[in-house]
Short mmCIF file of C-alpha atoms and ligand atoms in Angstrom, two decimals:
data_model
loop_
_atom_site.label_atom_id
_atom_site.label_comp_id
_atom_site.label_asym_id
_atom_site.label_seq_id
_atom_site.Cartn_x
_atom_site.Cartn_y
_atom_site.Cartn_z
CA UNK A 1 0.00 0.00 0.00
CA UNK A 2 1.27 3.31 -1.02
CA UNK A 3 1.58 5.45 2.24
CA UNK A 4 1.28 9.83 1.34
CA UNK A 5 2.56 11.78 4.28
CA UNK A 6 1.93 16.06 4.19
CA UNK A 7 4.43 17.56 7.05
CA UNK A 8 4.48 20.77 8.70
CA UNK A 9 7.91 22.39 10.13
CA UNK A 10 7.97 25.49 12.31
CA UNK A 11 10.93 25.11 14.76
CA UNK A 12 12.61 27.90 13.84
CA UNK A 13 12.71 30.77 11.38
CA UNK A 14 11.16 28.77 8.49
CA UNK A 15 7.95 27.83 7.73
CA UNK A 16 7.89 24.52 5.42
CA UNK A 17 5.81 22.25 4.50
CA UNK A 18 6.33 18.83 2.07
CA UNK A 19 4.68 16.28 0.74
CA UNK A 20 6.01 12.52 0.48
CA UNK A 21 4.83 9.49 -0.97
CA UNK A 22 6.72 6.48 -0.27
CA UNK A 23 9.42 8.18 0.91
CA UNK A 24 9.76 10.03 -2.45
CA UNK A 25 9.69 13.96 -2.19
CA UNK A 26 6.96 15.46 -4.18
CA UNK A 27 6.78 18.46 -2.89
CA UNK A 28 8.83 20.68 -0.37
CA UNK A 29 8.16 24.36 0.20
CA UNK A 30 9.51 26.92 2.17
CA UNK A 31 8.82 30.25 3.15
CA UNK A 32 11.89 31.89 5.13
CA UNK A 33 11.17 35.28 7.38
CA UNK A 34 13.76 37.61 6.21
CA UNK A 35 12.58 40.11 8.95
CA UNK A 36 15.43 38.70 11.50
CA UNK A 37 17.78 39.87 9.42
CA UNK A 38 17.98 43.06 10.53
CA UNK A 39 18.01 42.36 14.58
CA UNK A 40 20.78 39.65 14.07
CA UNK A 41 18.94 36.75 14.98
CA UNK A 42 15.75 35.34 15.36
CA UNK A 43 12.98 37.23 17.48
CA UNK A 44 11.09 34.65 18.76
CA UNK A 45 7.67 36.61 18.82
CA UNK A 46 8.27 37.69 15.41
CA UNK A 47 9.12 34.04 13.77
CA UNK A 48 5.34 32.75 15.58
CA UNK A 49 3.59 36.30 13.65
CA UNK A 50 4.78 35.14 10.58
CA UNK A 51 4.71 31.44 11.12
CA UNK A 52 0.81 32.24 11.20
CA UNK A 53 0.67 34.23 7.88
CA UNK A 54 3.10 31.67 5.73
CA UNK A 55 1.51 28.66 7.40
CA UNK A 56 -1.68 28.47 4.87
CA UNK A 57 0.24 29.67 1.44
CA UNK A 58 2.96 27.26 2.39
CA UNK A 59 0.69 24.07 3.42
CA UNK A 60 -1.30 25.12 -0.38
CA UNK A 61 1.48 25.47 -2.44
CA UNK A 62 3.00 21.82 -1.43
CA UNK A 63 -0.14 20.52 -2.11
CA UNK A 64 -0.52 21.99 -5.53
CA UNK A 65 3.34 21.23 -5.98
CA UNK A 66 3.20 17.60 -5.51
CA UNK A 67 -0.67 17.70 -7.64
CA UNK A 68 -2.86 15.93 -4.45
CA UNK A 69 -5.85 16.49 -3.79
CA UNK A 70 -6.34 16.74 1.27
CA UNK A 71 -8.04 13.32 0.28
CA UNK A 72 -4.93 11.58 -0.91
CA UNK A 73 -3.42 12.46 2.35
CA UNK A 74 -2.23 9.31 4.84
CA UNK A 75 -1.05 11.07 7.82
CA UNK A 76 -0.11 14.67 8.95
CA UNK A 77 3.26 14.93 10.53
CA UNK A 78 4.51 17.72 12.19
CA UNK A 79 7.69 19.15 13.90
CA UNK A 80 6.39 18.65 17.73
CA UNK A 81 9.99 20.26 18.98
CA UNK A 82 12.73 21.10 20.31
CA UNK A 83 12.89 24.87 18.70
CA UNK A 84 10.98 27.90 19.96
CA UNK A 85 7.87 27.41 21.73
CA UNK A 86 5.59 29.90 19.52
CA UNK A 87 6.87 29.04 16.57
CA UNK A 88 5.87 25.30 17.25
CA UNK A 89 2.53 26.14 18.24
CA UNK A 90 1.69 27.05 15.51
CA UNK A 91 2.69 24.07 13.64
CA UNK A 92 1.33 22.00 16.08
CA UNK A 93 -1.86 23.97 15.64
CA UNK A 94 -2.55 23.76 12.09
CA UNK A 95 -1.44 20.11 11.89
CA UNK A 96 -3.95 19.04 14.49
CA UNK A 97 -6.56 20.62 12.59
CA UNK A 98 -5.85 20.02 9.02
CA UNK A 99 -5.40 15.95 10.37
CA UNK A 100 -8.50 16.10 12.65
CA UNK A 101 -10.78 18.29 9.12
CA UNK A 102 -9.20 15.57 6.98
CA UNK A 103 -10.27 12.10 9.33
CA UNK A 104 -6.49 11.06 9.34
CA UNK A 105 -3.83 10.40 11.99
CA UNK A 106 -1.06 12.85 13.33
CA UNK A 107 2.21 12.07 13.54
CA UNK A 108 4.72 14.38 15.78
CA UNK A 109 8.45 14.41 15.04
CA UNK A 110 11.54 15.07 16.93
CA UNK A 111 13.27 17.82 14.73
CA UNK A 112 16.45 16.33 15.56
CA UNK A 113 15.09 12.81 14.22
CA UNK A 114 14.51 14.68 10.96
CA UNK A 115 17.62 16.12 10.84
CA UNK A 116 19.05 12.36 11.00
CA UNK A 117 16.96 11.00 8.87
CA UNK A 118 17.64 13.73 5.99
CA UNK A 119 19.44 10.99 4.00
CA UNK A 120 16.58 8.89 3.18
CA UNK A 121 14.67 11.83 1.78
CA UNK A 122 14.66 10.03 -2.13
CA UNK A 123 14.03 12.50 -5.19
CA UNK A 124 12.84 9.03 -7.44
CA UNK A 125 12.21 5.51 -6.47
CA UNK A 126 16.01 4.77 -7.97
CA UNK A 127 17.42 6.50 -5.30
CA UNK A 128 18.91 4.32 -2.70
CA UNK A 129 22.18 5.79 -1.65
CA UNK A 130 21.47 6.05 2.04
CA UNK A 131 23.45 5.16 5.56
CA UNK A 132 23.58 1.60 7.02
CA UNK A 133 22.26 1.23 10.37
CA UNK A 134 24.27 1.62 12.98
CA UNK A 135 25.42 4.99 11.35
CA UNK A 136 26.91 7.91 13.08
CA UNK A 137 26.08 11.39 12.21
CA UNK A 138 27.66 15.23 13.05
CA UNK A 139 24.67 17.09 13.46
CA UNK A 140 25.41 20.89 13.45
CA UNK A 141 23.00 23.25 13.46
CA UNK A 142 22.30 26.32 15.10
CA UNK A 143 21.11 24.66 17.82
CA UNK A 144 22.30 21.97 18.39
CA UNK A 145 26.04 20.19 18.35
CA UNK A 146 25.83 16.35 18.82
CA UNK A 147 27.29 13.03 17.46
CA UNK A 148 24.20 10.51 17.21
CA UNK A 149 24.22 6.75 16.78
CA UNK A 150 21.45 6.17 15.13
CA UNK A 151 19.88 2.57 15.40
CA UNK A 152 17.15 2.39 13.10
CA UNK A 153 14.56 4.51 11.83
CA UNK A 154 13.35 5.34 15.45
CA UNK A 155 15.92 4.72 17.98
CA UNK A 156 19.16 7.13 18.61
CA UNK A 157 21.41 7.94 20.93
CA UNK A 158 23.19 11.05 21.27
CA UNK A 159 26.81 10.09 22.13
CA UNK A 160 28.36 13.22 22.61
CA UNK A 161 27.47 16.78 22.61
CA UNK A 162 28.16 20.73 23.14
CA UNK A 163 28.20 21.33 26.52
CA UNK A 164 27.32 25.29 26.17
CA UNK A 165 26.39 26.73 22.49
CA UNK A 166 25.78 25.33 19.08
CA UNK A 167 28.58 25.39 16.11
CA UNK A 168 25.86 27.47 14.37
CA UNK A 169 25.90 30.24 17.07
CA UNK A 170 29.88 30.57 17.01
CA UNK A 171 29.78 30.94 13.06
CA UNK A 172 26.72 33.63 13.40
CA UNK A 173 28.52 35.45 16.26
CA UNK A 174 31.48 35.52 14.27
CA UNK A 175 29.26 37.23 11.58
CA UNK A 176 27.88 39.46 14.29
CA UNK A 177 31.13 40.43 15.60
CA UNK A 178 32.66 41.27 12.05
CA UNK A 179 29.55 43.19 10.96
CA UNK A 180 28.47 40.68 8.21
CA UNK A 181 24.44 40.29 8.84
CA UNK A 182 22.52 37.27 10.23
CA UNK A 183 22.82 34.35 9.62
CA UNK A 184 26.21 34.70 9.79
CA UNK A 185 26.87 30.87 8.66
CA UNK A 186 26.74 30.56 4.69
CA UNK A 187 28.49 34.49 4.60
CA UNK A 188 31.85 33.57 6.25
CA UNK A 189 31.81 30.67 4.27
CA UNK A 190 31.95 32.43 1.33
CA UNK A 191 34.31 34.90 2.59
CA UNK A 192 36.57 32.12 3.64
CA UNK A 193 37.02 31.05 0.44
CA UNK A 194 39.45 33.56 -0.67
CA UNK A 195 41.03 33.68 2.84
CA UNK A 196 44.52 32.41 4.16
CA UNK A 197 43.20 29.68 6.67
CA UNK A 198 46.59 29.65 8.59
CA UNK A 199 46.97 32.98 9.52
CA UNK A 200 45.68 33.23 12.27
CA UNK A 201 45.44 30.85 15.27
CA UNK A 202 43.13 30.38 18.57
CA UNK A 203 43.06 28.37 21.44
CA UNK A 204 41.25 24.54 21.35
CA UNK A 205 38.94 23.94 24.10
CA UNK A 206 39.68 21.25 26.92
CA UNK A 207 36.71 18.95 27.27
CA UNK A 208 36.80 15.45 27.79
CA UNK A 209 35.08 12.16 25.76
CA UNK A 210 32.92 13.20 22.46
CA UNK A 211 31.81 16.64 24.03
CA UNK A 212 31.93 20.06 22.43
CA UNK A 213 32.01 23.38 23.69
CA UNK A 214 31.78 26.70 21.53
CA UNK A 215 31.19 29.86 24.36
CA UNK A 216 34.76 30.32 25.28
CA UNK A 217 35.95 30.29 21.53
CA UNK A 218 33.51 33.01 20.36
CA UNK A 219 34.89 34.99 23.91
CA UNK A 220 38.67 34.50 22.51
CA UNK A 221 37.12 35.87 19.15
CA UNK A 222 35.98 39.00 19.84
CA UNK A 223 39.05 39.61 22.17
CA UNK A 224 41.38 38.78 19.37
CA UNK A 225 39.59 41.58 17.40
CA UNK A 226 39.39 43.93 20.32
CA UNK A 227 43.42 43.93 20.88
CA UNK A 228 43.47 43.84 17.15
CA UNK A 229 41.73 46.63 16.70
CA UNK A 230 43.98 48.65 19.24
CA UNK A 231 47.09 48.17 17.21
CA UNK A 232 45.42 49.15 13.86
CA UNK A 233 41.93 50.07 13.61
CA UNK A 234 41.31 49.09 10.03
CA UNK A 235 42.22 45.65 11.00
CA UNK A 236 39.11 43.85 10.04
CA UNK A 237 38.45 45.50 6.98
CA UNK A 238 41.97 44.61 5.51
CA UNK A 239 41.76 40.96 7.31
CA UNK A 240 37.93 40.09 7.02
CA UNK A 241 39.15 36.91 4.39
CA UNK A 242 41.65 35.64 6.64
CA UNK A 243 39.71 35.62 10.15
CA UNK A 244 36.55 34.21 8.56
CA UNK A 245 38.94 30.94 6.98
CA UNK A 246 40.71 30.64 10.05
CA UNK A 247 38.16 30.97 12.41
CA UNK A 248 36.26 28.54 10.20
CA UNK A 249 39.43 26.16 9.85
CA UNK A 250 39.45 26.23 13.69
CA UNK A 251 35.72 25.47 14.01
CA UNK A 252 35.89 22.73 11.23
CA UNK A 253 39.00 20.70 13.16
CA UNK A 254 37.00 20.83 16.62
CA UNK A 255 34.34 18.93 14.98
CA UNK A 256 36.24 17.07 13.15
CA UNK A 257 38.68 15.89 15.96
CA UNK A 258 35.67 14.74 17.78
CA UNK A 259 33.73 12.99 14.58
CA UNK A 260 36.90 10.85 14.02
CA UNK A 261 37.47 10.01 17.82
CA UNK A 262 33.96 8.48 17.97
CA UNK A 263 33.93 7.00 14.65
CA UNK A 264 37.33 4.63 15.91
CA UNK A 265 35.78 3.97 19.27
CA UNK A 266 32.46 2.94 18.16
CA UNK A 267 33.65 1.31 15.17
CA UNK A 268 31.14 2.32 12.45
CA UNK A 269 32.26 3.31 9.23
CA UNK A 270 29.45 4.84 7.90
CA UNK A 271 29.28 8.37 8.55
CA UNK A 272 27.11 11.31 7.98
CA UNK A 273 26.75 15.12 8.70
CA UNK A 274 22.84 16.70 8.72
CA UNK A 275 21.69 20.02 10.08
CA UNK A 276 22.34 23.81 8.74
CA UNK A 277 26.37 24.06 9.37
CA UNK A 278 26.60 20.79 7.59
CA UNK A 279 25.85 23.49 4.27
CA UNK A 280 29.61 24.37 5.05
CA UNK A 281 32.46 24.11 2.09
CA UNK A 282 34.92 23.09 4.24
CA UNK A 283 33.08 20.43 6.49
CA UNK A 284 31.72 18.98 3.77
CA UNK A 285 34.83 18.96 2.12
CA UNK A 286 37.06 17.96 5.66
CA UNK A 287 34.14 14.59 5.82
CA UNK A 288 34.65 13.31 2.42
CA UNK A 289 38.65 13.34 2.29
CA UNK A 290 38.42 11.98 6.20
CA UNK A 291 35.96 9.31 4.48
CA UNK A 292 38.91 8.59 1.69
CA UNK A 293 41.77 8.34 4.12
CA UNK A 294 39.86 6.07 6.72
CA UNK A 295 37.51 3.88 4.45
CA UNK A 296 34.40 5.61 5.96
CA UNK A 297 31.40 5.72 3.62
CA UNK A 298 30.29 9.14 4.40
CA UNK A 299 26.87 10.80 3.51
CA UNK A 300 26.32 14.18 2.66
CA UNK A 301 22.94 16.10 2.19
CA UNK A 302 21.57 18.22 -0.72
CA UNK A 303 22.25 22.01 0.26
CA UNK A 304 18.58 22.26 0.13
CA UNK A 305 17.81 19.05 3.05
CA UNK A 306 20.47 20.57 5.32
CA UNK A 307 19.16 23.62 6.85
CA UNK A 308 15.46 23.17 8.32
CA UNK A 309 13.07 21.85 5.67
CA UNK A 310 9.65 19.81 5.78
CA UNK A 311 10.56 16.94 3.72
CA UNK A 312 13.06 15.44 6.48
CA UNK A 313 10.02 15.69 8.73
CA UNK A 314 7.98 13.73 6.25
CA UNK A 315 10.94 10.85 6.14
CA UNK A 316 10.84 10.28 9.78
CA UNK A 317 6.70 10.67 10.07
CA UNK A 318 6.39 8.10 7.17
CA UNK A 319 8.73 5.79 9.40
CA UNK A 320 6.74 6.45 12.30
CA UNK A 321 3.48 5.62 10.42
CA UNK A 322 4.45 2.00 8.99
CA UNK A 323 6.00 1.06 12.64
CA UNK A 324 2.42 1.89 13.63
CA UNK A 325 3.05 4.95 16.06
CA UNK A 326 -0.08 7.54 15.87
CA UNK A 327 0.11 10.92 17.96
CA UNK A 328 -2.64 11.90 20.69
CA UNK A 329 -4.75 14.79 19.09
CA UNK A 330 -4.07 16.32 22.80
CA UNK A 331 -0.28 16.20 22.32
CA UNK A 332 1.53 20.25 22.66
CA UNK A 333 4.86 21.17 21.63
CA UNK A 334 7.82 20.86 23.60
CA UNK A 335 11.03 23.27 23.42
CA UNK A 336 13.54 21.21 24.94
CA UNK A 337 15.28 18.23 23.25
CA UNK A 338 15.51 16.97 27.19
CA UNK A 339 11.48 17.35 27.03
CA UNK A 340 10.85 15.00 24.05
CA UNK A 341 9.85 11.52 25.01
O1 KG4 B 401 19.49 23.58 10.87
P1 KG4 B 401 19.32 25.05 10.77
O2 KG4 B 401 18.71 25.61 9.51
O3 KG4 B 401 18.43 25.60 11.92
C1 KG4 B 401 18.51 25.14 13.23
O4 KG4 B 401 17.86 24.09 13.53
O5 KG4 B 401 19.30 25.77 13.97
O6 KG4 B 401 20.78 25.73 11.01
C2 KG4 B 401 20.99 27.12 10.96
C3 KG4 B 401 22.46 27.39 11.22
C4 KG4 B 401 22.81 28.88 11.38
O7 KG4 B 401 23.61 29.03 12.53
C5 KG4 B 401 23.60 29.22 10.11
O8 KG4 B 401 24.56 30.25 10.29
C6 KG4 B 401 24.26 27.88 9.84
O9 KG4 B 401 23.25 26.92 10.11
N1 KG4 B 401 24.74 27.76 8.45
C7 KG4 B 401 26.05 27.64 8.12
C8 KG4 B 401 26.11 27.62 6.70
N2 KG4 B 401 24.83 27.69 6.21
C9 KG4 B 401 24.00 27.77 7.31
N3 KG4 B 401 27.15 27.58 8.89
C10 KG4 B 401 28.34 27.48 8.27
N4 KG4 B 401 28.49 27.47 6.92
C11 KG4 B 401 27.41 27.53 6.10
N5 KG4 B 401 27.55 27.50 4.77
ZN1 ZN B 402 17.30 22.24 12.43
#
């Protein structure tokens, strides 16, 4: 039987929604809220506003895209958290009803499970390059920092993680701090490209096992500008290439470092990278020649399934569907990935 999921994503800043039958994506739209730009990150009352007028367009506009009719619809998944509380309201909201006005089940989703499940999103039936269970993913968003085992198509465990901020926040502070406009992720990467990655160096963090922490280097950041900036006050402008590939270099071989380390001690050989950073040159560059020198068979998303997007939502509600799982129509949202069942 043919199984046609329509999911809902409102974590964040975007508003998406995708259709997917059989695990093939036939539809994924997005509507991203430009309005944060100008306030350097996302204002949390602002993303729920216009979560609430993109929701309806968005939902319409997969439909039409992947040419179903609400009837043809199995299940409604939706994003049930972690991200910002408003913003998953209304999400939550909309899914409940649509699924409760159609007569068909609701399935929530841990964003994070969507993130790991990005690589089974298929764009035809031929597609079957995906990880082998047990695989081990970097996810990197900005959120979130974690190395995940992942089981199967429902079970995970987090094996190590950032013990303060995400990789995300230390690239969009580094935007912040050199004046380059939110989010700061994809613009140092493309200002890194023409930049000397060597020339200048910062401090590694100390933490112990597979954990990460990112505070204390975005600290020694702006202090290294500050002093900087004392001895020649044009030094950003004349250096902007150079910090952004070094502070990216140094970003890139933390997570690296700890990718490899748990990698040997668990064994696994089949290794992926999923969440917004993972739309990085140099990670996704640093993965694949890793992969080459240490037989891994590494997986890395479409541009378009790494930052936040409906169809990974879809993947893992389908999976959740044919293992029989339904949601509660009284479920609510919950911000916290320590919240999530
Ligand atoms: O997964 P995502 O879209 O949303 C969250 O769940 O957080 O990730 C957004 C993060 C932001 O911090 C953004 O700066 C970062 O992903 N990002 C990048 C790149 N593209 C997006 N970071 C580094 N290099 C990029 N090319
Ligand atoms: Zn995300």
């Amino acid at each position: 039987m043919s199984i046609t999921i329509l999911a809902i994503e409102s974590s964040c800043d975007d508003t998406s929604a995708a259709v997917v039958k059989d695990g093939v994506v036939l539809s994924n739209e997005m509507a991203t809220q430009d309005i944060h730009q100008k306030y350097g990150g996302v204002i949390p009352e602002l993303a729920s506003r216009a979560h609430q007028q993109n929701i309806v367009p968005v939902v319409h506009a997969a439909l039409k895209g992947a040419s179903i009719t609400k009837e043809q619809i199995d299940a409604v998944a939706f994003t049930r958290g972690p991200g910002l509380l408003g913003s998953l309201l209304v999400g939550t909201s909309f899914a409940k009803g649509f699924a409760m006005a159609i007569g068909k089940p609701l399935i929530d989703v841990n964003h994070l499970q969507g993130h790991l499940l990005s690589h089974f999103i298929k764009e035809s039936d031929s597609d079957k390059d995906h990880p082998e269970f047990p695989y081990l993913t970097l996810l990197v968003s900005g959120g979130h920092t974690q190395i995940v085992r992942v089981e199967n198509f429902l079970e995970f465990e987090v094996i190590g993680e950032t013990i303060d901020d995400a990789v995300g926040e230390a690239f969009d502070k580094c935007a912040k701090l050199l004046n380059l406009g939110y989010p700061g992720g994809p613009v140092v990467d493309k200002l890194a490209l023409s930049g000397d990655s060597m020339k200048f160096r910062f401090s590694k963090p100390r933490i112990a096992g597979l954990n990460y922490s990112f505070s204390g280097i975005k600290t020694s950041l702006l202090y290294f500008l500050r002093d900087r900036i004392k001895e020649n006050e044009k030094f950003i402008d004349e250096n902007i290439n150079d910090i952004c590939a070094s502070y990216q270099r140094h970003l890139v071989d933390i997570l690296m470092e700890k990718l490899i380390k748990a990698a040997n001690e668990e064994n696994i050989k089949d290794v992926a990278l999923s969440g917004g950073v993972s739309a990085n040159s140099l990670l996704r560059k640093r993965i694949f020649d890793e992969g080459l020198k240490r037989g891994w068979k590494t997986f890395i998303p479409e541009i378009k399934y790494t930052t936040d997007n409906a169809a990974m939502i879809a993947i893992a509600g389908y999976y959740k569907f044919v293992s029989g799982y339904r949601a509660p129509f009284d479920i609510v949202p919950v911000s916290r990935s320590t919240d999530y069942r």
